[in-house]
Structure formats: structure tokens, C-alpha cells
Coordinates of C-alpha atoms in Angstrom, one line a residue:
M1 CA 22.4 216.6 -35.7
G2 CA 21.6 216.6 -32.0
R3 CA 22.1 213.9 -29.5
S4 CA 20.1 210.8 -29.9
S5 CA 17.7 209.9 -27.1
V6 CA 19.7 206.8 -26.3
G7 CA 22.8 208.9 -25.6
V8 CA 20.9 211.3 -23.4
D9 CA 19.2 208.5 -21.5
K10 CA 22.6 206.9 -20.9
S11 CA 24.2 210.1 -19.7
V12 CA 21.3 210.8 -17.3
E13 CA 21.5 207.2 -16.0
L14 CA 25.3 207.6 -15.4
W15 CA 24.8 210.9 -13.6
Y16 CA 21.9 209.5 -11.5
N17 CA 23.9 206.4 -10.5
K18 CA 26.9 208.4 -9.5
H19 CA 25.1 211.1 -7.4
M20 CA 22.2 209.1 -6.0
K21 CA 24.4 206.3 -4.7
Y22 CA 26.6 208.9 -3.0
K23 CA 23.5 210.6 -1.5
S24 CA 22.2 207.2 -0.3
N25 CA 25.5 206.3 1.4
T26 CA 25.6 209.8 3.0
K27 CA 22.1 209.4 4.4
T28 CA 22.9 206.0 5.8
T29 CA 26.0 207.3 7.5
R30 CA 24.0 210.2 8.9
N31 CA 21.2 208.0 10.2
K32 CA 23.7 205.7 11.9
A33 CA 25.3 208.7 13.6
I34 CA 21.9 209.9 14.8
I35 CA 21.1 206.6 16.3
S36 CA 24.5 206.4 17.9
L37 CA 24.1 209.9 19.4
R38 CA 20.7 209.0 20.8
V39 CA 21.8 205.7 22.3
N40 CA 25.0 207.1 23.8
D41 CA 23.5 210.4 25.1
P42 CA 19.7 210.1 25.6
S43 CA 19.6 213.5 27.3
L44 CA 20.1 215.2 23.9
S45 CA 16.8 216.5 22.6
L46 CA 15.5 215.9 19.1
V47 CA 16.0 219.6 18.3
E48 CA 19.7 219.5 19.4
I49 CA 20.4 216.4 17.3
G50 CA 18.5 217.9 14.4
E51 CA 20.6 221.1 14.6
M52 CA 23.8 219.0 14.5
F53 CA 22.7 217.5 11.2
N54 CA 20.7 220.4 9.8
I55 CA 17.4 218.4 9.8
S56 CA 14.1 218.9 11.6
K57 CA 13.2 217.3 14.9
Q58 CA 10.4 215.5 13.1
K59 CA 13.0 213.9 10.7
V60 CA 15.2 212.9 13.7
S61 CA 12.1 211.3 15.4
F62 CA 11.2 209.4 12.2
I63 CA 14.8 208.0 11.9
I64 CA 14.9 206.9 15.6
K65 CA 11.4 205.4 15.5
R66 CA 12.1 203.5 12.3
H67 CA 15.3 202.1 13.8
Y68 CA 13.6 200.8 16.9
R69 CA 10.7 199.5 14.9
R70 CA 13.1 197.5 12.8
L71 CA 14.8 196.2 16.0
N72 CA 11.5 195.1 17.4
D73 CA 10.6 193.3 14.1
C74 CA 13.9 191.4 14.2
T75 CA 13.5 190.3 17.8
R76 CA 9.9 189.3 17.2
E77 CA 10.9 187.1 14.3
V78 CA 13.5 185.3 16.5
Q79 CA 11.0 184.7 19.3
D80 CA 8.4 183.2 17.0

């Protein structure tokens, strides 16, 4: 007989947990590095930063904007 659906579901779940957690951590590390680059060297263009990480300038812009939006939300909560 073949595999039961429970066994397949479990193996898929194990694979997903192993690989997606790694991918999530890698993206978090990459995003922190992008923010650090932008803060430490604002003269770098979005294209240059994107080329370093092999992502588009639009994605770099999204990451940076999201970072500053979160910072503003945190400071706004403290002020209220």
C-alpha cells in the first residue's frame, strides 16, 4: 500500500517548518542589513542597494518605508 495521507501531511509539515523558518530568518537578516546600509550611507541609491541583495529597487523602497512607518507608529503610541 501507499503512504497514508496523515504521513504525507506530517512530512510536508516538517519540510515546510524547516525551510520556511530558515527563509523567514534569512529575510529578516537581509531586511535589517538593508536598513543599516540606508541609515549608515544615505548616499546609496535604491538601485545600488537592490543590486547588493539581488532584489528590485521597489522591494528596497518597500522595506525602508515599512521600517520607518513602524518607527513612526511606535513613537506615536508613546506620545499619546
